[in-house]
C-alpha positions as a printed NumPy array, in Angstrom:
array([[-18.265, -11.786, -27.12 ],
       [-16.003,  -8.96 , -27.492],
       [-13.24 , -11.153, -29.035],
       [-15.947, -12.416, -31.62 ],
       [-16.445,  -8.57 , -32.597],
       [-12.911,  -7.952, -33.074],
       [-12.189, -11.134, -35.054],
       [-14.91 , -10.272, -37.231],
       [-14.516,  -6.152, -37.765],
       [-10.849,  -6.132, -36.712],
       [ -8.832,  -4.305, -34.144],
       [ -9.74 ,  -0.736, -35.193],
       [-13.48 ,  -1.141, -36.085],
       [-14.052,  -4.03 , -33.548],
       [-12.842,  -2.247, -30.372],
       [-15.005,   0.967, -31.234],
       [-18.404,  -0.246, -30.11 ],
       [-16.888,  -1.893, -27.351],
       [-15.677,   1.465, -26.109],
       [-18.489,   3.051, -26.674],
       [-20.971,   0.678, -24.887],
       [-18.052,   0.975, -21.871],
       [-18.779,   4.68 , -21.826],
       [-22.568,   4.495, -22.234],
       [-23.479,   4.564, -18.227],
       [-21.002,   7.586, -17.858],
       [-22.534,   9.191, -21.014],
       [-26.262,   8.669, -19.614],
       [-25.452,  10.019, -16.193],
       [-23.859,  12.99 , -17.919],
       [-26.915,  13.915, -19.818],
       [-29.178,  13.758, -16.837],
       [-27.336,  16.061, -15.047],
       [-26.712,  18.411, -17.832],
       [-30.466,  18.771, -18.769],
       [-31.626,  18.609, -15.12 ],
       [-33.579,  15.855, -15.563],
       [-35.732,  14.609, -12.531],
       [-35.196,  11.085, -12.461],
       [-33.78 ,   8.226,  -9.809],
       [-30.272,   7.555, -11.725],
       [-28.438,   4.853, -10.082],
       [-25.066,   4.642, -10.801],
       [-24.891,   0.53 , -10.197],
       [-24.924,  -1.745, -12.95 ],
       [-23.763,  -1.823, -16.515],
       [-25.418,  -2.323, -20.056],
       [-25.334,  -5.087, -21.942],
       [-26.434,  -5.893, -25.56 ],
       [-28.259,  -8.702, -26.73 ],
       [-28.854, -10.492, -30.204],
       [-32.853, -10.987, -30.834],
       [-35.938,  -9.494, -30.132],
       [-36.532,  -7.693, -27.127],
       [-39.191,  -8.863, -24.56 ]])
């Protein structure tokens, strides 16, 4: 799928969302720490994008 995104949008614009999604977990945990959110954040796992209706 990343190759399709790069092929469709080109190397500059295609890599931007890929990089953003790669940094998402770090940003989420930084925000929970910054705002002192009382949650059970778990640093394992990744975020996956999908196409279609969320269930």
